[in-house]
mmCIF file of C-alpha atoms in Angstrom:
data_model
loop_
_atom_site.group_PDB
_atom_site.id
_atom_site.type_symbol
_atom_site.label_atom_id
_atom_site.label_comp_id
_atom_site.label_asym_id
_atom_site.label_seq_id
_atom_site.Cartn_x
_atom_site.Cartn_y
_atom_site.Cartn_z
ATOM 1 C CA MET A 1 80.065 63.005 3.484
ATOM 2 C CA ARG A 2 79.365 62.090 7.126
ATOM 3 C CA PHE A 3 77.295 59.065 8.129
ATOM 4 C CA TYR A 4 75.319 58.535 11.316
ATOM 5 C CA THR A 5 76.782 55.374 12.860
ATOM 6 C CA LYS A 6 75.458 55.294 16.436
ATOM 7 C CA GLN A 7 73.542 52.188 17.540
ATOM 8 C CA HIS A 8 70.054 52.305 19.081
ATOM 9 C CA GLN A 9 67.295 49.916 20.089
ATOM 10 C CA HIS A 10 64.813 51.472 17.655
ATOM 11 C CA TYR A 11 65.167 53.458 14.431
ATOM 12 C CA CYS A 12 62.472 55.764 13.058
ATOM 13 C CA GLY A 13 62.417 56.894 9.423
ATOM 14 C CA VAL A 14 60.081 59.763 8.555
ATOM 15 C CA ASP A 15 59.021 60.746 5.046
ATOM 16 C CA LEU A 16 57.963 64.259 5.932
ATOM 17 C CA HIS A 17 55.514 66.488 4.061
ATOM 18 C CA ALA A 18 53.654 69.686 4.904
ATOM 19 C CA GLY A 19 50.391 68.011 5.923
ATOM 20 C CA ALA A 20 51.283 64.368 6.540
ATOM 21 C CA MET A 21 54.225 62.198 7.514
ATOM 22 C CA TYR A 22 54.820 58.510 6.836
ATOM 23 C CA VAL A 23 56.589 56.953 9.827
ATOM 24 C CA CYS A 24 58.450 53.634 9.838
ATOM 25 C CA ILE A 25 59.984 52.248 13.051
ATOM 26 C CA LEU A 26 62.462 49.349 13.045
ATOM 27 C CA ASP A 27 63.808 47.394 15.988
ATOM 28 C CA ALA A 28 67.496 46.534 16.429
ATOM 29 C CA ALA A 29 67.045 43.395 14.297
ATOM 30 C CA GLY A 30 65.591 45.408 11.400
ATOM 31 C CA GLU A 31 62.003 44.207 11.807
ATOM 32 C CA ILE A 32 59.201 46.715 11.205
ATOM 33 C CA VAL A 33 57.313 47.396 14.451
ATOM 34 C CA ALA A 34 55.272 50.377 13.207
ATOM 35 C CA HIS A 35 54.539 51.712 9.733
ATOM 36 C CA GLN A 36 51.854 54.370 9.497
ATOM 37 C CA ASN A 37 50.830 57.577 7.759
ATOM 38 C CA ILE A 38 49.883 60.261 10.310
ATOM 39 C CA PRO A 39 49.138 64.010 10.329
ATOM 40 C CA THR A 40 52.035 66.390 10.957
ATOM 41 C CA ARG A 41 50.977 67.086 14.525
ATOM 42 C CA PRO A 42 53.368 66.672 17.473
ATOM 43 C CA LYS A 43 50.770 64.769 19.531
ATOM 44 C CA SER A 44 50.144 62.261 16.720
ATOM 45 C CA PHE A 45 53.861 61.626 16.297
ATOM 46 C CA LEU A 46 54.546 61.272 20.033
ATOM 47 C CA ARG A 47 51.576 58.921 20.400
ATOM 48 C CA LEU A 48 52.905 56.636 17.649
ATOM 49 C CA ILE A 49 56.477 56.434 18.958
ATOM 50 C CA LYS A 50 55.514 56.188 22.656
ATOM 51 C CA PRO A 51 56.033 52.374 22.966
ATOM 52 C CA TYR A 52 59.498 52.703 21.371
ATOM 53 C CA ARG A 53 60.777 55.875 23.033
ATOM 54 C CA LYS A 54 63.572 54.099 24.914
ATOM 55 C CA ASP A 55 66.813 54.601 22.949
ATOM 56 C CA LEU A 56 65.089 55.804 19.757
ATOM 57 C CA ALA A 57 66.689 57.687 16.858
ATOM 58 C CA VAL A 58 64.541 59.659 14.389
ATOM 59 C CA ALA A 59 65.661 60.534 10.844
ATOM 60 C CA ALA A 60 64.068 62.712 8.170
ATOM 61 C CA GLU A 61 65.220 63.999 4.812
ATOM 62 C CA CYS A 62 66.338 67.621 4.677
ATOM 63 C CA MET A 63 63.444 69.561 3.152
ATOM 64 C CA PHE A 64 61.617 72.799 3.847
ATOM 65 C CA CYS A 65 59.516 71.715 6.873
ATOM 66 C CA TRP A 66 61.937 69.777 9.099
ATOM 67 C CA TYR A 67 62.337 72.538 11.736
ATOM 68 C CA TRP A 68 59.376 71.594 13.919
ATOM 69 C CA LEU A 69 60.304 67.894 14.005
ATOM 70 C CA ALA A 70 63.913 68.635 14.983
ATOM 71 C CA ASP A 71 62.747 71.024 17.716
ATOM 72 C CA LEU A 72 60.202 68.499 19.012
ATOM 73 C CA CYS A 73 62.839 65.756 19.243
ATOM 74 C CA ALA A 74 65.224 68.134 21.037
ATOM 75 C CA GLU A 75 62.529 69.053 23.576
ATOM 76 C CA GLU A 76 61.660 65.372 24.136
ATOM 77 C CA GLY A 77 65.281 64.222 24.402
ATOM 78 C CA ILE A 78 65.104 62.072 21.251
ATOM 79 C CA ALA A 79 68.103 61.718 18.933
ATOM 80 C CA PHE A 80 67.338 63.423 15.607
ATOM 81 C CA VAL A 81 69.284 62.927 12.379
ATOM 82 C CA LEU A 82 68.791 65.112 9.308
ATOM 83 C CA GLY A 83 69.498 63.272 6.064
ATOM 84 C CA HIS A 84 71.357 65.089 3.290
ATOM 85 C CA ALA A 85 68.877 65.199 0.399
ATOM 86 C CA LEU A 86 71.481 65.163 -2.395
ATOM 87 C CA TYR A 87 73.338 62.194 -0.941
ATOM 88 C CA MET A 88 70.319 60.050 -0.092
ATOM 89 C CA ARG A 89 70.171 58.469 -3.540
ATOM 90 C CA ALA A 90 69.072 55.109 -2.158
ATOM 91 C CA ILE A 91 65.595 56.584 -1.600
ATOM 92 C CA HIS A 92 65.189 57.246 -5.319
ATOM 93 C CA GLY A 93 67.066 54.219 -6.618
ATOM 94 C CA GLY A 94 64.274 51.645 -6.453
ATOM 95 C CA LYS A 95 61.899 50.648 -9.217
ATOM 96 C CA ALA A 96 58.880 51.794 -7.193
ATOM 97 C CA LYS A 97 58.763 54.943 -5.098
ATOM 98 C CA ASN A 98 56.158 56.197 -2.642
ATOM 99 C CA ASP A 99 55.987 57.606 0.872
ATOM 100 C CA ARG A 100 55.674 54.184 2.484
ATOM 101 C CA ILE A 101 58.782 52.867 0.716
ATOM 102 C CA ASP A 102 60.742 56.070 1.366
ATOM 103 C CA SER A 103 60.071 56.049 5.117
ATOM 104 C CA HIS A 104 61.222 52.413 5.328
ATOM 105 C CA LYS A 105 64.387 53.139 3.362
ATOM 106 C CA ILE A 106 65.233 56.098 5.606
ATOM 107 C CA ALA A 107 64.878 53.836 8.646
ATOM 108 C CA VAL A 108 67.035 51.156 6.977
ATOM 109 C CA LEU A 109 69.757 53.691 6.119
ATOM 110 C CA LEU A 110 69.676 54.966 9.702
ATOM 111 C CA ARG A 111 69.958 51.472 11.181
ATOM 112 C CA GLY A 112 72.722 50.436 8.781
ATOM 113 C CA GLY A 113 74.915 53.466 9.494
ATOM 114 C CA THR A 114 74.679 54.658 5.889
ATOM 115 C CA LEU A 115 72.475 57.727 6.344
ATOM 116 C CA PRO A 116 74.413 60.785 5.083
ATOM 117 C CA GLN A 117 73.996 63.630 7.550
ATOM 118 C CA ALA A 118 73.093 67.253 6.978
ATOM 119 C CA TYR A 119 73.682 69.843 9.688
ATOM 120 C CA VAL A 120 70.833 70.376 12.137
ATOM 121 C CA TYR A 121 71.089 74.133 12.603
ATOM 122 C CA PRO A 122 70.387 75.008 16.276
ATOM 123 C CA LYS A 123 67.117 76.735 17.062
ATOM 124 C CA GLY A 124 68.719 79.736 18.779
ATOM 125 C CA MET A 125 70.149 81.423 15.661
ATOM 126 C CA ARG A 126 68.182 79.628 12.951
ATOM 127 C CA SER A 127 65.315 82.085 12.584
ATOM 128 C CA THR A 128 67.753 85.016 12.410
ATOM 129 C CA ARG A 129 69.690 83.235 9.674
ATOM 130 C CA ASP A 130 66.458 82.814 7.717
ATOM 131 C CA LEU A 131 65.615 86.495 8.236
ATOM 132 C CA LEU A 132 69.056 87.429 6.897
ATOM 133 C CA ARG A 133 68.504 85.228 3.849
ATOM 134 C CA ARG A 134 65.185 86.999 3.277
ATOM 135 C CA ARG A 135 66.952 90.351 3.517
ATOM 136 C CA ASN A 136 69.418 89.244 0.840
ATOM 137 C CA HIS A 137 66.532 88.058 -1.348
ATOM 138 C CA LEU A 138 64.919 91.502 -1.113
ATOM 139 C CA ALA A 139 68.247 93.180 -1.897
ATOM 140 C CA ARG A 140 68.526 91.112 -5.084
ATOM 141 C CA LYS A 141 64.982 92.075 -6.088
ATOM 142 C CA LYS A 142 65.872 95.728 -5.599
ATOM 143 C CA ALA A 143 68.965 95.260 -7.792
ATOM 144 C CA GLU A 144 66.792 93.681 -10.505
ATOM 145 C CA LEU A 145 64.570 96.773 -10.551
ATOM 146 C CA LEU A 146 67.583 99.087 -10.827
ATOM 147 C CA SER A 147 68.864 96.987 -13.722
ATOM 148 C CA HIS A 148 65.438 97.160 -15.368
ATOM 149 C CA ILE A 149 65.521 100.967 -15.299
ATOM 150 C CA GLN A 150 69.022 100.997 -16.796
ATOM 151 C CA ASN A 151 67.973 98.507 -19.483
ATOM 152 C CA THR A 152 64.901 100.604 -20.299
ATOM 153 C CA ALA A 153 67.137 103.641 -20.804
ATOM 154 C CA THR A 154 69.307 101.606 -23.173
ATOM 155 C CA GLN A 155 66.220 100.264 -24.944
ATOM 156 C CA TYR A 156 65.048 103.808 -25.753
ATOM 157 C CA ASN A 157 68.594 105.077 -26.411
ATOM 158 C CA LEU A 158 68.529 108.024 -24.023
ATOM 159 C CA PRO A 159 71.181 110.584 -25.020
ATOM 160 C CA GLU A 160 72.828 110.705 -21.570
ATOM 161 C CA PRO A 161 73.620 107.866 -19.128
ATOM 162 C CA LEU A 162 71.458 107.646 -16.021
ATOM 163 C CA GLY A 163 74.413 107.632 -13.650
ATOM 164 C CA ARG A 164 74.612 105.831 -10.318
ATOM 165 C CA ILE A 165 70.894 105.479 -9.685
ATOM 166 C CA ALA A 166 71.520 102.995 -6.869
ATOM 167 C CA LYS A 167 72.027 106.129 -4.758
ATOM 168 C CA PRO A 168 68.726 107.926 -4.023
ATOM 169 C CA SER A 169 70.424 111.320 -4.376
ATOM 170 C CA GLU A 170 71.383 110.510 -7.991
ATOM 171 C CA ARG A 171 67.847 109.781 -9.195
ATOM 172 C CA GLY A 172 66.469 113.315 -9.319
ATOM 173 C CA ASP A 173 63.781 113.704 -12.014
ATOM 174 C CA LEU A 174 64.566 110.314 -13.514
ATOM 175 C CA PRO A 175 61.045 109.514 -14.871
ATOM 176 C CA ALA A 176 60.915 112.834 -16.728
ATOM 177 C CA ARG A 177 63.800 111.713 -18.929
ATOM 178 C CA PHE A 178 61.475 109.242 -20.661
ATOM 179 C CA ALA A 179 59.175 110.852 -23.237
ATOM 180 C CA ASP A 180 56.602 108.061 -23.575
ATOM 181 C CA PRO A 181 53.928 108.316 -20.808
ATOM 182 C CA ALA A 182 53.628 104.532 -20.415
ATOM 183 C CA VAL A 183 57.396 104.108 -20.103
ATOM 184 C CA ARG A 184 57.536 107.009 -17.650
ATOM 185 C CA ARG A 185 54.841 105.353 -15.552
ATOM 186 C CA MET A 186 56.735 102.054 -15.633
ATOM 187 C CA VAL A 187 59.876 103.746 -14.315
ATOM 188 C CA GLU A 188 57.835 105.489 -11.599
ATOM 189 C CA VAL A 189 56.489 102.108 -10.474
ATOM 190 C CA ASP A 190 60.032 100.699 -10.380
ATOM 191 C CA LEU A 191 61.280 103.659 -8.332
ATOM 192 C CA ALA A 192 58.378 103.460 -5.882
ATOM 193 C CA THR A 193 59.056 99.750 -5.355
ATOM 194 C CA ILE A 194 62.790 100.419 -4.931
ATOM 195 C CA GLU A 195 62.077 103.066 -2.281
ATOM 196 C CA HIS A 196 59.839 100.621 -0.427
ATOM 197 C CA TYR A 197 62.565 97.965 -0.556
ATOM 198 C CA GLU A 198 65.110 100.486 0.754
ATOM 199 C CA HIS A 199 62.865 101.333 3.695
ATOM 200 C CA LEU A 200 62.418 97.636 4.525
ATOM 201 C CA LEU A 201 66.112 96.835 4.114
ATOM 202 C CA ASP A 202 67.227 99.708 6.318
ATOM 203 C CA GLY A 203 65.056 98.514 9.198
ATOM 204 C CA LEU A 204 65.978 94.860 8.673
ATOM 205 C CA GLU A 205 69.710 95.564 8.702
ATOM 206 C CA ARG A 206 69.542 97.500 11.965
ATOM 207 C CA GLU A 207 67.521 94.692 13.542
ATOM 208 C CA LEU A 208 69.917 92.010 12.281
ATOM 209 C CA VAL A 209 72.940 93.840 13.672
ATOM 210 C CA ARG A 210 71.206 94.138 17.043
ATOM 211 C CA MET A 211 70.449 90.399 17.050
ATOM 212 C CA ALA A 212 74.012 89.511 16.049
ATOM 213 C CA THR A 213 75.486 91.549 18.903
ATOM 214 C CA LEU A 214 73.353 89.468 21.256
ATOM 215 C CA HIS A 215 74.120 86.116 19.611
ATOM 216 C CA ASP A 216 77.872 86.268 18.945
ATOM 217 C CA PRO A 217 79.494 89.734 19.099
ATOM 218 C CA VAL A 218 83.056 88.374 19.363
ATOM 219 C CA ASN A 219 83.014 86.351 16.143
ATOM 220 C CA LEU A 220 81.184 89.156 14.336
ATOM 221 C CA ALA A 221 83.986 91.564 15.310
ATOM 222 C CA LEU A 222 86.619 89.057 14.161
ATOM 223 C CA LEU A 223 84.941 88.663 10.771
ATOM 224 C CA GLN A 224 84.617 92.417 10.327
ATOM 225 C CA SER A 225 88.373 92.794 10.915
ATOM 226 C CA ILE A 226 88.791 91.510 7.328
ATOM 227 C CA PRO A 227 89.215 94.427 4.867
ATOM 228 C CA GLY A 228 86.119 94.591 2.682
ATOM 229 C CA VAL A 229 83.905 92.642 5.095
ATOM 230 C CA GLY A 230 81.355 95.072 6.436
ATOM 231 C CA ARG A 231 77.987 94.738 8.065
ATOM 232 C CA ILE A 232 76.201 92.446 5.597
ATOM 233 C CA LEU A 233 79.069 90.140 4.631
ATOM 234 C CA GLY A 234 80.017 89.786 8.291
ATOM 235 C CA LEU A 235 76.457 88.811 9.167
ATOM 236 C CA VAL A 236 76.226 86.313 6.307
ATOM 237 C CA MET A 237 79.468 84.612 7.344
ATOM 238 C CA LEU A 238 78.496 84.596 11.017
ATOM 239 C CA TYR A 239 75.048 83.063 10.587
ATOM 240 C CA GLU A 240 75.887 80.640 7.772
ATOM 241 C CA ILE A 241 78.908 79.237 9.636
ATOM 242 C CA GLU A 242 77.182 79.300 13.069
ATOM 243 C CA ASP A 243 79.837 77.179 14.840
ATOM 244 C CA ILE A 244 83.271 76.600 13.320
ATOM 245 C CA ALA A 245 83.717 73.543 15.564
ATOM 246 C CA ARG A 246 81.340 71.581 13.330
ATOM 247 C CA PHE A 247 84.135 71.433 10.729
ATOM 248 C CA PRO A 248 86.903 69.079 11.939
ATOM 249 C CA ARG A 249 89.348 70.229 9.230
ATOM 250 C CA VAL A 250 89.892 73.349 7.161
ATOM 251 C CA GLN A 251 89.361 71.191 4.045
ATOM 252 C CA ASP A 252 85.845 70.349 5.254
ATOM 253 C CA PHE A 253 85.091 74.044 5.696
ATOM 254 C CA ALA A 254 86.449 74.986 2.255
ATOM 255 C CA SER A 255 84.370 72.227 0.661
ATOM 256 C CA TYR A 256 81.222 73.378 2.485
ATOM 257 C CA CYS A 257 81.812 76.930 1.225
ATOM 258 C CA ARG A 258 82.133 75.685 -2.393
ATOM 259 C CA LEU A 259 85.696 76.995 -2.552
ATOM 260 C CA VAL A 260 87.234 73.798 -3.956
ATOM 261 C CA LYS A 261 86.677 71.740 -7.103
ATOM 262 C CA PRO A 262 86.044 68.082 -6.244
ATOM 263 C CA SER A 263 87.552 65.733 -8.807
ATOM 264 C CA LYS A 264 86.305 62.368 -10.053
ATOM 265 C CA GLU A 265 89.019 59.715 -10.116
ATOM 266 C CA SER A 266 89.100 56.002 -10.858
ATOM 267 C CA ASN A 267 92.019 53.635 -11.467
ATOM 268 C CA GLY A 268 94.477 56.512 -11.338
ATOM 269 C CA LYS A 269 92.615 58.511 -13.982
ATOM 270 C CA THR A 270 90.774 61.801 -13.546
ATOM 271 C CA TYR A 271 87.369 62.174 -15.183
ATOM 272 C CA GLY A 272 86.725 65.863 -14.581
ATOM 273 C CA HIS A 273 84.929 67.521 -11.693
ATOM 274 C CA SER A 274 81.567 67.092 -9.991
ATOM 275 C CA GLY A 275 79.635 68.258 -6.958
ATOM 276 C CA LYS A 276 80.286 71.978 -7.506
ATOM 277 C CA LYS A 277 76.728 72.776 -6.420
ATOM 278 C CA ILE A 278 76.966 70.818 -3.155
ATOM 279 C CA GLY A 279 77.621 73.161 -0.254
ATOM 280 C CA ASN A 280 76.522 76.559 0.987
ATOM 281 C CA ALA A 281 75.804 79.001 -1.851
ATOM 282 C CA HIS A 282 75.476 81.923 0.586
ATOM 283 C CA LEU A 283 79.040 81.478 1.874
ATOM 284 C CA ARG A 284 80.341 81.033 -1.677
ATOM 285 C CA TRP A 285 78.799 84.383 -2.576
ATOM 286 C CA ALA A 286 80.085 86.070 0.593
ATOM 287 C CA PHE A 287 83.707 85.032 0.036
ATOM 288 C CA ALA A 288 83.611 86.030 -3.637
ATOM 289 C CA GLU A 289 82.223 89.466 -2.707
ATOM 290 C CA ALA A 290 84.720 89.894 0.139
ATOM 291 C CA VAL A 291 87.687 89.314 -2.181
ATOM 292 C CA VAL A 292 86.461 91.926 -4.671
ATOM 293 C CA LEU A 293 85.861 94.505 -1.928
ATOM 294 C CA MET A 294 89.209 93.707 -0.279
ATOM 295 C CA LEU A 295 91.036 94.837 -3.427
ATOM 296 C CA LYS A 296 89.607 98.380 -3.373
ATOM 297 C CA GLY A 297 92.507 100.707 -2.557
ATOM 298 C CA ASN A 298 94.610 97.741 -1.406
ATOM 299 C CA LYS A 299 97.739 97.824 -3.588
ATOM 300 C CA PRO A 300 99.516 94.838 -1.954
ATOM 301 C CA ALA A 301 96.422 92.669 -2.520
ATOM 302 C CA GLN A 302 96.079 93.961 -6.085
ATOM 303 C CA ALA A 303 99.697 92.980 -6.748
ATOM 304 C CA VAL A 304 98.990 89.441 -5.516
ATOM 305 C CA VAL A 305 95.963 89.179 -7.819
ATOM 306 C CA GLN A 306 97.987 90.448 -10.775
ATOM 307 C CA LYS A 307 100.657 87.828 -10.100
ATOM 308 C CA LEU A 308 98.069 85.048 -9.850
ATOM 309 C CA ALA A 309 96.184 86.315 -12.928
ATOM 310 C CA SER A 310 99.332 86.304 -15.073
ATOM 311 C CA LYS A 311 99.824 82.640 -14.196
ATOM 312 C CA HIS A 312 96.255 81.280 -14.020
ATOM 313 C CA GLY A 313 93.942 83.899 -15.547
ATOM 314 C CA LYS A 314 91.767 86.469 -13.790
ATOM 315 C CA GLY A 315 88.848 84.179 -12.933
ATOM 316 C CA LYS A 316 91.013 81.526 -11.341
ATOM 317 C CA ALA A 317 93.041 84.190 -9.527
ATOM 318 C CA PHE A 318 89.900 85.378 -7.746
ATOM 319 C CA ALA A 319 88.917 81.766 -7.000
ATOM 320 C CA ILE A 320 92.346 81.105 -5.451
ATOM 321 C CA LEU A 321 92.074 84.231 -3.313
ATOM 322 C CA SER A 322 88.537 83.264 -2.220
ATOM 323 C CA HIS A 323 89.810 79.845 -1.156
ATOM 324 C CA ARG A 324 92.680 81.475 0.706
ATOM 325 C CA LEU A 325 90.263 83.808 2.478
ATOM 326 C CA GLY A 326 88.058 80.866 3.442
ATOM 327 C CA ARG A 327 91.029 79.120 5.044
ATOM 328 C CA ALA A 328 91.936 82.330 6.863
ATOM 329 C CA VAL A 329 88.402 82.674 8.259
ATOM 330 C CA TYR A 330 88.487 79.074 9.486
ATOM 331 C CA TYR A 331 91.644 79.633 11.527
ATOM 332 C CA MET A 332 90.511 83.087 12.690
ATOM 333 C CA LEU A 333 87.347 81.662 14.220
ATOM 334 C CA LYS A 334 89.021 78.504 15.482
ATOM 335 C CA ASN A 335 91.902 80.361 17.193
ATOM 336 C CA GLN A 336 89.867 83.504 18.015
ATOM 337 C CA VAL A 337 92.315 85.911 16.369
ATOM 338 C CA PRO A 338 91.651 88.891 14.056
ATOM 339 C CA PHE A 339 92.599 89.001 10.395
ATOM 340 C CA ASP A 340 96.329 89.346 9.647
ATOM 341 C CA PRO A 341 96.723 91.001 6.202
ATOM 342 C CA GLN A 342 100.491 90.421 6.018
ATOM 343 C CA GLN A 343 100.180 86.702 6.673
ATOM 344 C CA PHE A 344 97.245 86.451 4.264
ATOM 345 C CA LEU A 345 99.183 88.039 1.402
ATOM 346 C CA ARG A 346 102.315 85.991 2.121
ATOM 347 C CA GLN A 347 100.504 82.679 1.558
ATOM 348 C CA GLY A 348 101.431 81.121 -1.752
ATOM 349 C CA THR A 349 103.336 84.184 -3.039
#
C-alpha cells in the first residue's frame, strides 16, 4: 500500500459520480475553504478551484469515470491522486455517509498523507488497454456459446461427440445432428453469434497488434520470447504492466499480479491469508495461461512441474511456476533482456 505524502497549500477531495461531483477544498491548516456539489463539467470544476489553483492537489476515488478528471488535471498542470477504492475504508467507516462527508474525508486523507494510491494509467495507452479488455470479454462470451453447444449435445445424449467445434472447419453440419427443430434452431443461433464474434475478434486482434507495435514494440518482442506467450498473452502483459518502473521491487510486482498469498500475522501468530482479490486479475490470468502453454512439448519444464507436484500437489506446482514466471518477466523488462529458459528452469530446482 502506497500513500500520497507530498505537502501542498490546498487539498481537494472529489466524490465523483457520472453526473455530479461533490468537491471539498481544504487549506494547509485543514480548514474548509470550499464545499460544493457541481456538475461533472470541466468548466464548472475549474471555476470552483480557480482561487486555490496555486499548489493544489486533487484526489478522487478510483471508480469507472475518473479518466476525464485525471486528464483535465494533467492538461492544467494540477497534481492528481487516484485513491485505491479497496483501501479507502475511512470513507465508509463513519456512522453517517453521504457525498458531502465522503468528499471531506478524501480531502482529509489527502492532507494527512494517509490516502492510499492507485495507479493513474497514462492516457497514451489507456484506451488501447480498455479495447484489449473488451476483446477478452468478447472471447469469453464466444467460449460460453461453444460450451453451451457442447452442453446441449450432452443434454440430448448425442451418440457421437461433437469434436473440436472451436475450429470452424470442424463444425460442418452441426445443427443437423439435433433432431428437435427448436434445439436445432437454438444451435444455429449460437453458431451465427459465434461466427460474428470471430469476425469481430479477428479484426480487433490485428488492430491491437498494430497499435502495440507503435506503442512499445521492444517490450512486446521481449514478452513474446517466452515459450507459450503469443499474440494475445503478450498484449495483455504489455498493456496491463504498462511501465515496469512503477514497481520498485519484484515483490511489489508479484503482489500486483496476484501471484503471492498475503498472510495475516499478529503477535507472532499467523491467522490465515487475506487480500487474494487485491491486484490485477488480467495479469493473474495471463501468467496462469502462459505456464500451461509453456508446458506443451517442453519436456524440461514438464519435469520441473512433476517434481514440484510430487512435493506440493499439482495446483500449487502451477502457482509456484506462475510466480516464478512473474519474477522472470519483471527482470526481463527491467533489464531489457529476452527470456532465458535454462535460467528459468534452474530456479528452485
